[in-house]
PDB file of C-alpha atoms in Angstrom:
ATOM      1  CA  MET A   1     -29.692 -20.985  51.487  1.00 69.00           C
ATOM      2  CA  ASN A   2     -27.531 -23.832  50.289  1.00 82.00           C
ATOM      3  CA  LEU A   3     -24.411 -23.960  52.487  1.00 85.00           C
ATOM      4  CA  ASN A   4     -22.578 -26.090  49.928  1.00 89.00           C
ATOM      5  CA  GLY A   5     -23.822 -24.196  46.884  1.00 92.00           C
ATOM      6  CA  ASP A   6     -21.780 -22.196  44.439  1.00 95.00           C
ATOM      7  CA  ILE A   7     -20.104 -18.924  45.315  1.00 97.00           C
ATOM      8  CA  ILE A   8     -20.995 -16.634  42.420  1.00 96.00           C
ATOM      9  CA  ILE A   9     -18.475 -13.883  41.654  1.00 96.00           C
ATOM     10  CA  ILE A  10     -19.713 -11.164  39.302  1.00 96.00           C
ATOM     11  CA  GLU A  11     -16.737  -9.093  38.183  1.00 94.00           C
ATOM     12  CA  ASP A  12     -16.041  -7.628  34.764  1.00 92.00           C
ATOM     13  CA  ASP A  13     -12.336  -6.918  35.323  1.00 91.00           C
ATOM     14  CA  TYR A  14     -10.158  -9.939  34.457  1.00 94.00           C
ATOM     15  CA  GLU A  15      -7.356  -9.158  36.934  1.00 92.00           C
ATOM     16  CA  ASP A  16      -9.794  -8.496  39.785  1.00 92.00           C
ATOM     17  CA  ARG A  17     -11.612 -11.769  38.985  1.00 92.00           C
ATOM     18  CA  GLU A  18      -8.400 -13.797  38.973  1.00 94.00           C
ATOM     19  CA  PHE A  19      -7.135 -12.167  42.164  1.00 93.00           C
ATOM     20  CA  LEU A  20     -10.424 -12.784  43.975  1.00 95.00           C
ATOM     21  CA  ASN A  21     -10.587 -16.364  42.710  1.00 96.00           C
ATOM     22  CA  GLU A  22      -7.093 -17.072  44.062  1.00 96.00           C
ATOM     23  CA  ILE A  23      -8.044 -15.663  47.468  1.00 96.00           C
ATOM     24  CA  ILE A  24     -11.326 -17.558  47.729  1.00 97.00           C
ATOM     25  CA  VAL A  25      -9.691 -20.826  46.639  1.00 97.00           C
ATOM     26  CA  GLU A  26      -7.237 -20.414  49.533  1.00 97.00           C
ATOM     27  CA  VAL A  27     -10.006 -19.555  52.012  1.00 97.00           C
ATOM     28  CA  LEU A  28     -12.107 -22.543  50.979  1.00 97.00           C
ATOM     29  CA  ALA A  29      -9.150 -24.931  51.169  1.00 97.00           C
ATOM     30  CA  HIS A  30      -8.007 -23.580  54.532  1.00 96.00           C
ATOM     31  CA  ASN A  31     -11.469 -24.047  56.055  1.00 95.00           C
ATOM     32  CA  GLY A  32     -12.267 -27.361  54.371  1.00 95.00           C
ATOM     33  CA  TYR A  33     -15.242 -25.921  52.466  1.00 95.00           C
ATOM     34  CA  ASN A  34     -16.294 -27.602  49.236  1.00 94.00           C
ATOM     35  CA  ASN A  35     -18.119 -24.757  47.523  1.00 96.00           C
ATOM     36  CA  LYS A  36     -17.528 -24.319  43.810  1.00 96.00           C
ATOM     37  CA  ILE A  37     -16.528 -20.859  42.602  1.00 97.00           C
ATOM     38  CA  VAL A  38     -18.371 -19.585  39.539  1.00 96.00           C
ATOM     39  CA  MET A  39     -16.876 -16.528  37.850  1.00 96.00           C
ATOM     40  CA  ILE A  40     -19.214 -14.452  35.697  1.00 95.00           C
ATOM     41  CA  ASP A  41     -17.667 -11.584  33.755  1.00 93.00           C
ATOM     42  CA  ASP A  42     -20.879 -10.192  32.243  1.00 92.00           C
ATOM     43  CA  SER A  43     -23.687  -9.241  34.613  1.00 89.00           C
ATOM     44  CA  SER A  44     -26.279  -9.747  31.865  1.00 89.00           C
ATOM     45  CA  LYS A  45     -25.603 -13.524  32.101  1.00 92.00           C
ATOM     46  CA  VAL A  46     -26.311 -13.820  35.824  1.00 92.00           C
ATOM     47  CA  LEU A  47     -30.101 -14.063  35.802  1.00 91.00           C
ATOM     48  CA  SER A  48     -30.167 -16.862  33.253  1.00 91.00           C
ATOM     49  CA  TYR A  49     -27.438 -18.688  35.184  1.00 92.00           C
ATOM     50  CA  LEU A  50     -29.364 -18.410  38.457  1.00 91.00           C
ATOM     51  CA  ARG A  51     -32.635 -19.509  36.868  1.00 90.00           C
ATOM     52  CA  ALA A  52     -30.990 -22.525  35.202  1.00 89.00           C
ATOM     53  CA  ALA A  53     -29.024 -23.648  38.270  1.00 85.00           C
ATOM     54  CA  SER A  54     -30.233 -26.976  39.618  1.00 82.00           C
ATOM     55  CA  GLU A  55     -29.261 -25.966  43.160  1.00 86.00           C
ATOM     56  CA  SER A  56     -29.383 -22.634  44.922  1.00 87.00           C
ATOM     57  CA  PRO A  57     -26.042 -20.815  45.201  1.00 93.00           C
ATOM     58  CA  PHE A  58     -24.486 -20.209  48.600  1.00 94.00           C
ATOM     59  CA  LEU A  59     -23.417 -16.602  48.061  1.00 95.00           C
ATOM     60  CA  ILE A  60     -23.306 -13.868  45.419  1.00 96.00           C
ATOM     61  CA  ILE A  61     -20.407 -11.410  45.493  1.00 97.00           C
ATOM     62  CA  SER A  62     -20.871  -8.621  42.967  1.00 95.00           C
ATOM     63  CA  ASP A  63     -18.988  -5.603  41.754  1.00 93.00           C
ATOM     64  CA  ILE A  64     -21.081  -2.443  41.372  1.00 93.00           C
ATOM     65  CA  ASN A  65     -19.427  -0.640  38.464  1.00 89.00           C
ATOM     66  CA  MET A  66     -19.838  -2.842  35.413  1.00 88.00           C
ATOM     67  CA  PRO A  67     -20.656  -2.066  31.792  1.00 89.00           C
ATOM     68  CA  GLY A  68     -24.193  -2.723  30.614  1.00 88.00           C
ATOM     69  CA  MET A  69     -26.076  -3.810  33.708  1.00 89.00           C
ATOM     70  CA  ASP A  70     -24.404  -2.463  36.833  1.00 91.00           C
ATOM     71  CA  GLY A  71     -24.561  -4.238  40.178  1.00 91.00           C
ATOM     72  CA  PHE A  72     -27.530  -2.158  41.343  1.00 92.00           C
ATOM     73  CA  LYS A  73     -29.668  -3.064  38.339  1.00 95.00           C
ATOM     74  CA  LEU A  74     -28.711  -6.715  38.692  1.00 93.00           C
ATOM     75  CA  ARG A  75     -29.582  -6.766  42.401  1.00 94.00           C
ATOM     76  CA  GLN A  76     -32.911  -5.059  41.677  1.00 93.00           C
ATOM     77  CA  GLN A  77     -33.807  -7.700  39.087  1.00 93.00           C
ATOM     78  CA  ILE A  78     -32.906 -10.556  41.435  1.00 91.00           C
ATOM     79  CA  PHE A  79     -34.843  -8.901  44.251  1.00 88.00           C
ATOM     80  CA  GLU A  80     -37.924  -8.480  42.042  1.00 91.00           C
ATOM     81  CA  ASP A  81     -37.824 -12.075  40.731  1.00 89.00           C
ATOM     82  CA  GLN A  82     -39.912 -13.912  43.323  1.00 87.00           C
ATOM     83  CA  ASP A  83     -38.393 -17.337  42.627  1.00 86.00           C
ATOM     84  CA  LEU A  84     -34.828 -16.025  42.968  1.00 85.00           C
ATOM     85  CA  ASN A  85     -35.666 -13.813  45.933  1.00 81.00           C
ATOM     86  CA  ASP A  86     -37.278 -16.747  47.772  1.00 79.00           C
ATOM     87  CA  LYS A  87     -33.964 -18.636  47.632  1.00 80.00           C
ATOM     88  CA  CYS A  88     -32.530 -16.116  50.126  1.00 81.00           C
ATOM     89  CA  ILE A  89     -29.118 -16.023  48.449  1.00 89.00           C
ATOM     90  CA  PRO A  90     -26.930 -13.541  50.356  1.00 93.00           C
ATOM     91  CA  TYR A  91     -25.947 -10.708  47.998  1.00 94.00           C
ATOM     92  CA  ILE A  92     -22.717  -8.862  48.802  1.00 95.00           C
ATOM     93  CA  PHE A  93     -21.276  -5.834  47.040  1.00 95.00           C
ATOM     94  CA  LEU A  94     -17.486  -5.773  46.764  1.00 94.00           C
ATOM     95  CA  THR A  95     -16.387  -2.516  45.194  1.00 89.00           C
ATOM     96  CA  THR A  96     -13.619   0.020  44.696  1.00 86.00           C
ATOM     97  CA  SER A  97     -16.160   2.799  45.327  1.00 78.00           C
ATOM     98  CA  GLY A  98     -15.107   2.927  48.959  1.00 73.00           C
ATOM     99  CA  ASP A  99     -16.964   4.966  51.518  1.00 79.00           C
ATOM    100  CA  ASN A 100     -19.410   6.628  49.135  1.00 83.00           C
ATOM    101  CA  VAL A 101     -22.410   7.158  51.423  1.00 90.00           C
ATOM    102  CA  GLU A 102     -24.871   7.623  48.557  1.00 91.00           C
ATOM    103  CA  LEU A 103     -23.833   4.338  46.966  1.00 90.00           C
ATOM    104  CA  MET A 104     -24.088   2.574  50.320  1.00 91.00           C
ATOM    105  CA  LYS A 105     -27.600   3.952  50.899  1.00 93.00           C
ATOM    106  CA  LYS A 106     -28.644   2.862  47.421  1.00 93.00           C
ATOM    107  CA  ALA A 107     -27.148  -0.597  47.954  1.00 92.00           C
ATOM    108  CA  TYR A 108     -28.795  -1.210  51.317  1.00 92.00           C
ATOM    109  CA  GLY A 109     -32.052   0.128  49.881  1.00 92.00           C
ATOM    110  CA  LEU A 110     -31.936  -2.946  47.626  1.00 91.00           C
ATOM    111  CA  SER A 111     -31.777  -5.249  50.660  1.00 89.00           C
ATOM    112  CA  ILE A 112     -28.201  -6.391  50.147  1.00 92.00           C
ATOM    113  CA  GLN A 113     -26.484  -8.294  52.923  1.00 92.00           C
ATOM    114  CA  GLY A 114     -23.124  -6.519  52.807  1.00 93.00           C
ATOM    115  CA  TYR A 115     -21.138  -3.679  51.244  1.00 94.00           C
ATOM    116  CA  PHE A 116     -17.348  -3.949  51.307  1.00 94.00           C
ATOM    117  CA  THR A 117     -14.440  -2.074  49.768  1.00 93.00           C
ATOM    118  CA  LYS A 118     -11.878  -4.173  47.903  1.00 92.00           C
ATOM    119  CA  PRO A 119      -8.716  -4.142  50.021  1.00 92.00           C
ATOM    120  CA  ASN A 120      -5.394  -3.431  48.325  1.00 89.00           C
ATOM    121  CA  ASP A 121      -3.448  -5.685  50.680  1.00 92.00           C
ATOM    122  CA  TYR A 122      -3.537  -9.444  49.945  1.00 94.00           C
ATOM    123  CA  ALA A 123      -3.683 -10.465  53.617  1.00 95.00           C
ATOM    124  CA  GLU A 124      -6.528  -8.023  54.313  1.00 96.00           C
ATOM    125  CA  TYR A 125      -8.440  -9.218  51.249  1.00 95.00           C
ATOM    126  CA  LYS A 126      -8.027 -12.845  52.317  1.00 96.00           C
ATOM    127  CA  LEU A 127      -9.193 -12.044  55.854  1.00 97.00           C
ATOM    128  CA  LEU A 128     -12.230 -10.173  54.511  1.00 96.00           C
ATOM    129  CA  MET A 129     -13.243 -13.071  52.259  1.00 96.00           C
ATOM    130  CA  SER A 130     -12.675 -15.544  55.078  1.00 96.00           C
ATOM    131  CA  ASP A 131     -14.854 -13.491  57.440  1.00 96.00           C
ATOM    132  CA  ILE A 132     -17.652 -13.135  54.877  1.00 96.00           C
ATOM    133  CA  ILE A 133     -17.717 -16.819  53.958  1.00 95.00           C
ATOM    134  CA  ARG A 134     -17.444 -18.028  57.558  1.00 94.00           C
ATOM    135  CA  TYR A 135     -20.234 -15.674  58.642  1.00 93.00           C
ATOM    136  CA  TRP A 136     -22.629 -17.041  56.024  1.00 92.00           C
ATOM    137  CA  LYS A 137     -21.614 -20.630  56.793  1.00 91.00           C
ATOM    138  CA  VAL A 138     -22.889 -20.258  60.366  1.00 89.00           C
ATOM    139  CA  ALA A 139     -25.784 -17.831  59.792  1.00 83.00           C
ATOM    140  CA  LYS A 140     -29.266 -19.281  60.222  1.00 72.00           C
ATOM    141  CA  ILE A 141     -31.464 -18.477  57.237  1.00 65.00           C
ATOM    142  CA  ALA A 142     -35.044 -19.594  56.736  1.00 59.00           C
ATOM    143  CA  ASN A 143     -36.151 -19.541  53.126  1.00 54.00           C
ATOM    144  CA  ARG A 144     -39.293 -20.563  51.315  1.00 45.00           C
ATOM    145  CA  VAL A 145     -38.093 -24.106  50.683  1.00 47.00           C
ATOM    146  CA  GLY A 146     -36.816 -24.766  54.168  1.00 48.00           C
ATOM    147  CA  TYR A 147     -34.270 -24.040  56.828  1.00 42.00           C
ATOM    148  CA  ASN A 148     -30.504 -24.328  56.471  1.00 46.00           C
ATOM    149  CA  GLY A 149     -29.818 -25.010  60.156  1.00 44.00           C
TER     150      GLY A 149
END
């Protein structure tokens, strides 16, 4: 895991993307983190982006319900791609689907690292993003190419 790598946001809805970007920009600035935010509006572009990236991303935050390739299919493809899977990029679902137990079971069956409901309140959303990013900044992850500690 690359602690200073990109934070990849996969979200097809323009307003949700912009809102999340604003929140993460604030969280990064507040904590003095230098990660770049990469917004991807079409999940079919993610695999080629990840394969072409010169450095491993820090974190992937993905919506589930997207046209074309949904978040589950995307996660499955990343999980099955040995080169991408070996990078140990934390994969988080951020969804409006709420407490749907079947969706949660399906998500965790794909070895995701988190499943969260999009908060409606700005302060709650900011706190959630801060908690997620801070957690992964201090987590110890060993991957095929080395250790992030």
